[in-house]
């Protein structure tokens, strides 16, 4: 009798541990395609030309198309943006102005593909955007969050309302994935090809994220203390939640991304310990605690921010 | 050795009575072997080792190869224990680099081809192939559940679907065995005569099998008319499970692409050897694909034979030319036509139930 009970309990335990949901990729709740445009945070255009209509985004979202993944390396056609990689649509006045902030170090080939692809992709969306490449020019391990803070600070000072924190190796594969901010901070890359187009865990908040400048300032940006690969996005998620913001996502078919091939970054051994010890709502570590020396260069296709 | 003078006390889990009926301990496996001593003496004095010593060594090794068990160490057959070492070693070696993968898989394939003929001739009752199947399933499943799943790229329903296929395979296999046993418990030759036209005694499993097709060494089970349907079904489940698990694994560790907006397939596996977990998952997926290929051929062969109304034995006696014509040119005494051949297999249990109940 006791034996049978023990056997039954161990079988149940094994089954539970094998099919435990957290061991698997997850389905997630998302904003339905029809509701996306009502959830977008639009801004009154600053210097509106009287004879131009305001751009609308409903049709772009509803008539979204998949991009052929084999074409991402091809040379794309796009209009030459203003110096510093800034673009405003000509046929209407954009009510989205987004700063695309890309932390970067020493991946020239990927940067070329990224710029070529993104200008082509973004110009179809009728948004006012500018690409900021934040270059870490030192010998320390890569600090993605710190670079994003630098970029965000510059973008906010240039009056961008919407920040898009974007990795250089990610390319969006659906034209309906609008590069503007929703009212909620948005995890954009929830259907990544290297993850079998699944979401590994529900609190994932890295890759490509859009957040309103105002919200980013409220949570004091990201932590500057994460050197090396990993956990800075989890810390960011905790800051967002800790400040009462609820992150959201778009449907999987809209959120498809591809990741350009690269070797694995060296992970920060200390990352989980750091994640557990850092407070969720830090007053002193983030956007307001950046040392100042950096150089801004205006390139043809992007604004180059060199942080040393 | 340490319990020689207290024979009455029950054995600990590492003790056993050896072939001379003396109490022995697993840890003493390398002590006190007269035949090895003699053999070494012969070697040093450069005389040839006698046949008696050779077989003495072999039987001592057989006797001392034991695993700890409650109530005394249990003897394991050497040939049956072999796959438990070979398969993990093959997978671990193969995950070093691409050349190791090729080397390790070809070596094992050649070894299998050799030992297949050798064992069938020398030890027809060997459990080697049965243990090979069990070890393969276990190793592949462990790699899938504890290395591939923690990559967090596979959905819960995909894992459950795979489990259902594996469960289907094991269930069919189990029923095959149960049906053969039932049949042999249920009566004498007279009852058997009503069920089948030809009854054969299988020399390997010592059972009476109606319309015997062949004895499957991998499943350690006889295949006859009574369970051929289950056999084909189990092959089908195994095929699906292997293909599905290797697809899930490969799309996790490699770069995937979507074919026709429906199926996810791997396209670039160039960086799998950088990390041990990735390479082990990759080689186990490749091993699954090889198994799937073998099972696919077997499945096609079975489907062909059932359609023709032939048995595997009849097929293997055919000349090569008529094999090329898919056996259509030869005389088939058991053939009842395509439809009847299939219905006699699928409905075997239904048709024979009354007869079985009578018996």
PDB file of C-alpha atoms in Angstrom, chain B residues 23-202:
ATOM      1  CA  UNK B  23      29.868 -16.249  -1.231  1.00  0.00           C
ATOM      2  CA  UNK B  24      31.540 -13.413  -3.156  1.00  0.00           C
ATOM      3  CA  UNK B  25      31.514  -9.608  -3.229  1.00  0.00           C
ATOM      4  CA  UNK B  26      31.377  -7.223  -6.208  1.00  0.00           C
ATOM      5  CA  UNK B  27      34.423  -5.320  -4.986  1.00  0.00           C
ATOM      6  CA  UNK B  28      36.445  -8.534  -5.096  1.00  0.00           C
ATOM      7  CA  UNK B  29      35.786  -8.972  -8.823  1.00  0.00           C
ATOM      8  CA  UNK B  30      39.471  -8.700  -9.730  1.00  0.00           C
ATOM      9  CA  UNK B  31      40.767 -11.032  -7.018  1.00  0.00           C
ATOM     10  CA  UNK B  32      41.375 -14.746  -7.044  1.00  0.00           C
ATOM     11  CA  UNK B  33      41.028 -15.815 -10.653  1.00  0.00           C
ATOM     12  CA  UNK B  34      42.921 -19.025 -11.143  1.00  0.00           C
ATOM     13  CA  UNK B  35      42.496 -19.101 -14.941  1.00  0.00           C
ATOM     14  CA  UNK B  36      43.976 -15.621 -15.442  1.00  0.00           C
ATOM     15  CA  UNK B  37      46.928 -16.565 -13.269  1.00  0.00           C
ATOM     16  CA  UNK B  38      47.495 -19.680 -15.314  1.00  0.00           C
ATOM     17  CA  UNK B  39      47.124 -17.752 -18.553  1.00  0.00           C
ATOM     18  CA  UNK B  40      49.739 -15.202 -17.447  1.00  0.00           C
ATOM     19  CA  UNK B  41      52.066 -17.997 -16.459  1.00  0.00           C
ATOM     20  CA  UNK B  42      51.643 -19.449 -19.935  1.00  0.00           C
ATOM     21  CA  UNK B  43      52.332 -16.044 -21.501  1.00  0.00           C
ATOM     22  CA  UNK B  44      55.527 -15.537 -19.504  1.00  0.00           C
ATOM     23  CA  UNK B  45      56.767 -19.028 -20.219  1.00  0.00           C
ATOM     24  CA  UNK B  46      55.681 -18.493 -23.853  1.00  0.00           C
ATOM     25  CA  UNK B  47      53.359 -21.478 -24.061  1.00  0.00           C
ATOM     26  CA  UNK B  48      49.999 -21.210 -25.776  1.00  0.00           C
ATOM     27  CA  UNK B  49      46.956 -20.614 -23.578  1.00  0.00           C
ATOM     28  CA  UNK B  50      44.748 -23.694 -23.481  1.00  0.00           C
ATOM     29  CA  UNK B  51      41.123 -23.619 -24.581  1.00  0.00           C
ATOM     30  CA  UNK B  52      40.140 -24.616 -21.060  1.00  0.00           C
ATOM     31  CA  UNK B  53      41.688 -21.499 -19.582  1.00  0.00           C
ATOM     32  CA  UNK B  54      40.139 -19.278 -22.236  1.00  0.00           C
ATOM     33  CA  UNK B  55      36.632 -20.488 -21.552  1.00  0.00           C
ATOM     34  CA  UNK B  56      37.379 -20.405 -17.815  1.00  0.00           C
ATOM     35  CA  UNK B  57      38.227 -16.709 -18.053  1.00  0.00           C
ATOM     36  CA  UNK B  58      35.115 -16.014 -20.124  1.00  0.00           C
ATOM     37  CA  UNK B  59      32.771 -17.753 -17.706  1.00  0.00           C
ATOM     38  CA  UNK B  60      34.413 -16.057 -14.698  1.00  0.00           C
ATOM     39  CA  UNK B  61      33.908 -12.664 -16.356  1.00  0.00           C
ATOM     40  CA  UNK B  62      30.269 -13.568 -17.094  1.00  0.00           C
ATOM     41  CA  UNK B  63      29.836 -14.702 -13.502  1.00  0.00           C
ATOM     42  CA  UNK B  64      31.359 -11.606 -11.910  1.00  0.00           C
ATOM     43  CA  UNK B  65      29.691  -8.991 -14.087  1.00  0.00           C
ATOM     44  CA  UNK B  66      26.924  -8.045 -11.688  1.00  0.00           C
ATOM     45  CA  UNK B  67      24.954  -5.050 -10.550  1.00  0.00           C
ATOM     46  CA  UNK B  68      24.031  -4.425  -6.902  1.00  0.00           C
ATOM     47  CA  UNK B  69      20.464  -5.528  -6.216  1.00  0.00           C
ATOM     48  CA  UNK B  70      18.298  -6.037  -3.177  1.00  0.00           C
ATOM     49  CA  UNK B  71      18.852  -9.518  -1.769  1.00  0.00           C
ATOM     50  CA  UNK B  72      22.153 -10.039  -3.589  1.00  0.00           C
ATOM     51  CA  UNK B  73      23.921  -8.768  -6.682  1.00  0.00           C
ATOM     52  CA  UNK B  74      22.279  -9.753  -9.968  1.00  0.00           C
ATOM     53  CA  UNK B  75      24.115 -11.196 -12.900  1.00  0.00           C
ATOM     54  CA  UNK B  76      23.893  -9.262 -16.172  1.00  0.00           C
ATOM     55  CA  UNK B  77      24.497 -10.780 -19.545  1.00  0.00           C
ATOM     56  CA  UNK B  78      27.553  -9.189 -21.129  1.00  0.00           C
ATOM     57  CA  UNK B  79      26.022  -8.875 -24.582  1.00  0.00           C
ATOM     58  CA  UNK B  80      22.866  -7.299 -23.162  1.00  0.00           C
ATOM     59  CA  UNK B  81      24.830  -4.751 -21.121  1.00  0.00           C
ATOM     60  CA  UNK B  82      26.864  -3.611 -24.136  1.00  0.00           C
ATOM     61  CA  UNK B  83      24.391  -1.088 -25.657  1.00  0.00           C
ATOM     62  CA  UNK B  84      24.096   0.740 -22.312  1.00  0.00           C
ATOM     63  CA  UNK B  85      27.744   1.750 -22.770  1.00  0.00           C
ATOM     64  CA  UNK B  86      27.928   2.029 -26.547  1.00  0.00           C
ATOM     65  CA  UNK B  87      25.067   4.478 -27.165  1.00  0.00           C
ATOM     66  CA  UNK B  88      26.004   7.165 -24.603  1.00  0.00           C
ATOM     67  CA  UNK B  89      29.684   6.914 -25.588  1.00  0.00           C
ATOM     68  CA  UNK B  90      28.747   7.201 -29.274  1.00  0.00           C
ATOM     69  CA  UNK B  91      26.620  10.310 -28.639  1.00  0.00           C
ATOM     70  CA  UNK B  92      29.207  11.953 -26.370  1.00  0.00           C
ATOM     71  CA  UNK B  93      32.082  11.322 -28.801  1.00  0.00           C
ATOM     72  CA  UNK B  94      29.978  12.508 -31.726  1.00  0.00           C
ATOM     73  CA  UNK B  95      29.306  15.843 -30.021  1.00  0.00           C
ATOM     74  CA  UNK B  96      33.001  16.838 -30.033  1.00  0.00           C
ATOM     75  CA  UNK B  97      33.182  17.950 -33.658  1.00  0.00           C
ATOM     76  CA  UNK B  98      31.762  17.185 -37.074  1.00  0.00           C
ATOM     77  CA  UNK B  99      34.565  14.711 -37.859  1.00  0.00           C
ATOM     78  CA  UNK B 100      33.988  12.905 -34.586  1.00  0.00           C
ATOM     79  CA  UNK B 101      30.294  12.682 -35.504  1.00  0.00           C
ATOM     80  CA  UNK B 102      31.098  11.008 -38.803  1.00  0.00           C
ATOM     81  CA  UNK B 103      33.705   8.735 -37.211  1.00  0.00           C
ATOM     82  CA  UNK B 104      31.534   7.706 -34.292  1.00  0.00           C
ATOM     83  CA  UNK B 105      28.404   7.019 -36.346  1.00  0.00           C
ATOM     84  CA  UNK B 106      30.208   5.011 -39.041  1.00  0.00           C
ATOM     85  CA  UNK B 107      32.075   2.977 -36.432  1.00  0.00           C
ATOM     86  CA  UNK B 108      28.873   2.113 -34.624  1.00  0.00           C
ATOM     87  CA  UNK B 109      27.088   1.306 -37.901  1.00  0.00           C
ATOM     88  CA  UNK B 110      29.901  -1.068 -38.925  1.00  0.00           C
ATOM     89  CA  UNK B 111      30.004  -2.602 -35.457  1.00  0.00           C
ATOM     90  CA  UNK B 112      26.235  -3.179 -35.583  1.00  0.00           C
ATOM     91  CA  UNK B 113      26.424  -4.821 -39.003  1.00  0.00           C
ATOM     92  CA  UNK B 114      29.149  -7.141 -37.735  1.00  0.00           C
ATOM     93  CA  UNK B 115      27.572  -8.005 -34.396  1.00  0.00           C
ATOM     94  CA  UNK B 116      24.149  -8.571 -35.970  1.00  0.00           C
ATOM     95  CA  UNK B 117      25.393 -11.558 -37.960  1.00  0.00           C
ATOM     96  CA  UNK B 118      27.636 -12.711 -35.142  1.00  0.00           C
ATOM     97  CA  UNK B 119      24.976 -12.686 -32.428  1.00  0.00           C
ATOM     98  CA  UNK B 120      22.214 -14.173 -34.559  1.00  0.00           C
ATOM     99  CA  UNK B 121      24.470 -17.152 -35.209  1.00  0.00           C
ATOM    100  CA  UNK B 122      26.091 -17.615 -31.791  1.00  0.00           C
ATOM    101  CA  UNK B 123      23.536 -16.395 -29.214  1.00  0.00           C
ATOM    102  CA  UNK B 124      20.091 -16.452 -30.859  1.00  0.00           C
ATOM    103  CA  UNK B 125      18.379 -15.605 -27.554  1.00  0.00           C
ATOM    104  CA  UNK B 126      20.471 -12.462 -27.031  1.00  0.00           C
ATOM    105  CA  UNK B 127      18.799  -9.393 -25.547  1.00  0.00           C
ATOM    106  CA  UNK B 128      21.413  -7.128 -27.171  1.00  0.00           C
ATOM    107  CA  UNK B 129      19.052  -5.632 -29.765  1.00  0.00           C
ATOM    108  CA  UNK B 130      16.188  -5.257 -27.311  1.00  0.00           C
ATOM    109  CA  UNK B 131      18.460  -3.380 -24.876  1.00  0.00           C
ATOM    110  CA  UNK B 132      19.742  -1.307 -27.817  1.00  0.00           C
ATOM    111  CA  UNK B 133      16.205  -0.138 -28.585  1.00  0.00           C
ATOM    112  CA  UNK B 134      15.418   0.631 -24.937  1.00  0.00           C
ATOM    113  CA  UNK B 135      18.717   2.481 -24.440  1.00  0.00           C
ATOM    114  CA  UNK B 136      18.234   4.510 -27.616  1.00  0.00           C
ATOM    115  CA  UNK B 137      14.742   5.588 -26.615  1.00  0.00           C
ATOM    116  CA  UNK B 138      15.862   6.469 -23.093  1.00  0.00           C
ATOM    117  CA  UNK B 139      18.981   8.372 -24.187  1.00  0.00           C
ATOM    118  CA  UNK B 140      17.114  10.338 -26.852  1.00  0.00           C
ATOM    119  CA  UNK B 141      14.262  11.152 -24.493  1.00  0.00           C
ATOM    120  CA  UNK B 142      16.603  12.283 -21.706  1.00  0.00           C
ATOM    121  CA  UNK B 143      18.513  14.543 -24.115  1.00  0.00           C
ATOM    122  CA  UNK B 144      15.236  15.975 -25.379  1.00  0.00           C
ATOM    123  CA  UNK B 145      13.612  16.601 -21.993  1.00  0.00           C
ATOM    124  CA  UNK B 146      16.638  17.819 -20.052  1.00  0.00           C
ATOM    125  CA  UNK B 147      18.780  19.555 -22.672  1.00  0.00           C
ATOM    126  CA  UNK B 148      16.544  20.650 -25.553  1.00  0.00           C
ATOM    127  CA  UNK B 149      13.450  21.676 -23.553  1.00  0.00           C
ATOM    128  CA  UNK B 150      15.455  23.982 -21.201  1.00  0.00           C
ATOM    129  CA  UNK B 151      16.425  26.081 -24.240  1.00  0.00           C
ATOM    130  CA  UNK B 152      12.869  27.456 -23.722  1.00  0.00           C
ATOM    131  CA  UNK B 153      12.024  27.310 -27.416  1.00  0.00           C
ATOM    132  CA  UNK B 154       9.505  24.455 -27.482  1.00  0.00           C
ATOM    133  CA  UNK B 155       5.873  24.938 -26.543  1.00  0.00           C
ATOM    134  CA  UNK B 156       4.117  22.799 -23.942  1.00  0.00           C
ATOM    135  CA  UNK B 157       1.698  21.357 -26.504  1.00  0.00           C
ATOM    136  CA  UNK B 158       4.587  20.309 -28.750  1.00  0.00           C
ATOM    137  CA  UNK B 159       6.146  18.431 -25.849  1.00  0.00           C
ATOM    138  CA  UNK B 160       2.807  16.780 -25.044  1.00  0.00           C
ATOM    139  CA  UNK B 161       2.271  15.801 -28.691  1.00  0.00           C
ATOM    140  CA  UNK B 162       5.677  14.113 -28.774  1.00  0.00           C
ATOM    141  CA  UNK B 163       4.874  12.252 -25.547  1.00  0.00           C
ATOM    142  CA  UNK B 164       1.645  10.986 -27.099  1.00  0.00           C
ATOM    143  CA  UNK B 165       3.531   9.572 -30.110  1.00  0.00           C
ATOM    144  CA  UNK B 166       6.064   7.857 -27.848  1.00  0.00           C
ATOM    145  CA  UNK B 167       3.271   6.526 -25.658  1.00  0.00           C
ATOM    146  CA  UNK B 168       1.479   5.208 -28.768  1.00  0.00           C
ATOM    147  CA  UNK B 169       4.612   3.371 -29.854  1.00  0.00           C
ATOM    148  CA  UNK B 170       5.175   1.792 -26.439  1.00  0.00           C
ATOM    149  CA  UNK B 171       1.503   0.871 -26.103  1.00  0.00           C
ATOM    150  CA  UNK B 172       1.463  -0.909 -29.497  1.00  0.00           C
ATOM    151  CA  UNK B 173       4.665  -2.716 -28.636  1.00  0.00           C
ATOM    152  CA  UNK B 174       3.231  -3.807 -25.281  1.00  0.00           C
ATOM    153  CA  UNK B 175      -0.012  -5.036 -26.878  1.00  0.00           C
ATOM    154  CA  UNK B 176       1.962  -7.027 -29.451  1.00  0.00           C
ATOM    155  CA  UNK B 177       3.644  -8.945 -26.648  1.00  0.00           C
ATOM    156  CA  UNK B 178       0.444  -9.342 -24.660  1.00  0.00           C
ATOM    157  CA  UNK B 179      -1.425 -10.753 -27.661  1.00  0.00           C
ATOM    158  CA  UNK B 180       1.276 -13.326 -28.360  1.00  0.00           C
ATOM    159  CA  UNK B 181       1.234 -14.422 -24.712  1.00  0.00           C
ATOM    160  CA  UNK B 182      -2.580 -14.613 -24.611  1.00  0.00           C
ATOM    161  CA  UNK B 183      -2.604 -16.704 -27.717  1.00  0.00           C
ATOM    162  CA  UNK B 184      -0.148 -19.167 -26.237  1.00  0.00           C
ATOM    163  CA  UNK B 185      -2.067 -19.457 -22.978  1.00  0.00           C
ATOM    164  CA  UNK B 186      -5.398 -20.063 -24.588  1.00  0.00           C
ATOM    165  CA  UNK B 187      -5.320 -23.626 -25.703  1.00  0.00           C
ATOM    166  CA  UNK B 188      -3.894 -26.478 -27.713  1.00  0.00           C
ATOM    167  CA  UNK B 189      -3.097 -26.944 -31.379  1.00  0.00           C
ATOM    168  CA  UNK B 190      -6.706 -27.752 -32.237  1.00  0.00           C
ATOM    169  CA  UNK B 191      -7.909 -24.263 -31.319  1.00  0.00           C
ATOM    170  CA  UNK B 192      -4.948 -22.809 -33.114  1.00  0.00           C
ATOM    171  CA  UNK B 193      -5.917 -24.620 -36.262  1.00  0.00           C
ATOM    172  CA  UNK B 194      -9.150 -22.664 -36.418  1.00  0.00           C
ATOM    173  CA  UNK B 195      -7.305 -19.330 -36.169  1.00  0.00           C
ATOM    174  CA  UNK B 196      -4.564 -19.712 -38.690  1.00  0.00           C
ATOM    175  CA  UNK B 197      -3.650 -21.806 -41.649  1.00  0.00           C
ATOM    176  CA  UNK B 198      -0.026 -22.186 -40.664  1.00  0.00           C
ATOM    177  CA  UNK B 199       1.320 -22.301 -37.145  1.00  0.00           C
ATOM    178  CA  UNK B 200       5.031 -22.027 -36.564  1.00  0.00           C
ATOM    179  CA  UNK B 201       7.081 -22.472 -33.468  1.00  0.00           C
ATOM    180  CA  UNK B 202       9.475 -19.577 -33.102  1.00  0.00           C
TER     181      UNK B 202
END
